[in-house]
C-alpha angles and dihedrals in degrees: 000000000000097000091059091054090053091047091055094056118149092259090062123111117261109296094221119051094165111154094009127104112234123213111222137191123210112209111202092018098164095065122089095264091043092052091048088053091052089054091051095043090051092061098033110110095212102040128082122188110239099170141357115199130203127154092201096047100034111148095020119114112246092238091044092055094041112028092195087071096045112136094013099086132036094194129097125220113264136193116269112259108156093195090059091058094064108110092011099069135029097193137024138201112211112208100174131127121277112280091015091069100058099071091045090051090050092050092049092048089050087058090054098253123145105238134206108190117201095191126086094250096107104023099091122072097202111074094197089054091049092052091047090061104027108021129241114352112244098206104038092161089069098040111125094015099098126096111233105248104229101118097193089062104028102033095132094044090052094059106105094356115156098194120040129179105205111221118254121260097242093043091050092055092047101039101048094064097037107041099070090050092050092046090052091052093232096121132047120252091226138081101021119169123199124189114184131177118200138191117245095253087077087075092058122219096318112141106228130149094243091058096053115114092240091055098040105040115098089001139109125190140167121230137186089014110201087347105080117127093228090071094079089052090053091047093049094056094038089054092053091049093046092050090051087054092053098255120145131194133046126338115211130183122188106200126195115183120194133190118236124202092243132094102229136028146055123227112194134190119193121192114205128181113226116238089208137359105304129162131217089245091056091047091050091051090050092051092047091053092046093052100034089115096035107103095194102046114083115191106206126227122261113294096012119120126205118254132197093229090061094059104030112132093007140099092237126118113199117206132193132176134203134176130225101202093185093063100027092242131144111210111205121192131192139175129195141155105259092210095050116029088015094054132340100028091048090049090054091045088056093048090049090057093044090053095047095249128130105281090231094061111131091357105084093102111139117237116270107260129209 
């Protein structure tokens, strides 16, 4: 994969950090994904927090601003100045909005830091497609150089990578159940329908009417129907899997996101048309084989459906599969915590692989139950 070769350029940090503690910076640390990263870094045996940046909270102690973290960190939030992180940090997580992240990533890479970007700025491989959905790219010199951060698919490419584009939360929930089936050539690459329901934390801390408690509680609504910018990311990865399975022709994903009245979690349903007669039992066996060495993907037994409560607060993604024989459809289900496997946990999983550590390091927290 060409992007992996770029990401392992000679200016990259050492590919193997095994046995060494790595100092990390979290850019945008006062947002939901940033705070989740702080929680994970605090318990990670090989990571040490060097800096947590926040323009809004600059000067405030981390525990002062967020009492849940009181006593766990001695640092205060600071403004983001990439050049001041050189020598203080060896790696950085960038938790900034799409388009705003790219120049920060470029500046951090120029300082020699290994970077895991949680925005969409480096996920797509087609620059014209990126600019169609997000506008002009603000670090074109790095476009196409990142390894796509879905460890279950790109585990080998992530080893030693210096620039990683962590997969999006919605795409993770959709891709993990569908990619093995596409690679095996047992389902058609078009049409694919994805319905995903997310907790409100996926929208970050933005203050919008639709995210107010009075609007959200006891409610459910779709938004950006067939017009959400995560659809191209799903299609990109589905196309690669379908081509590996020998399929030709267009890949199309119709994506309908919906907002759930919960804080954490994404429940996803993927509808796939079988290319030949194929049972749910066969599909389950295929998924089990594909994820036999994937510590965070749990393929559920026959008849069991994924639930948000079984993954909340964890890096697990639970996957189930059913068949509708009348219509020739496979119905794949998944559940994950959008702030962990959908964002911060996945980012740490990627960094673990890049540093030569076990991918489970710092991530073996059991789901919060009840």
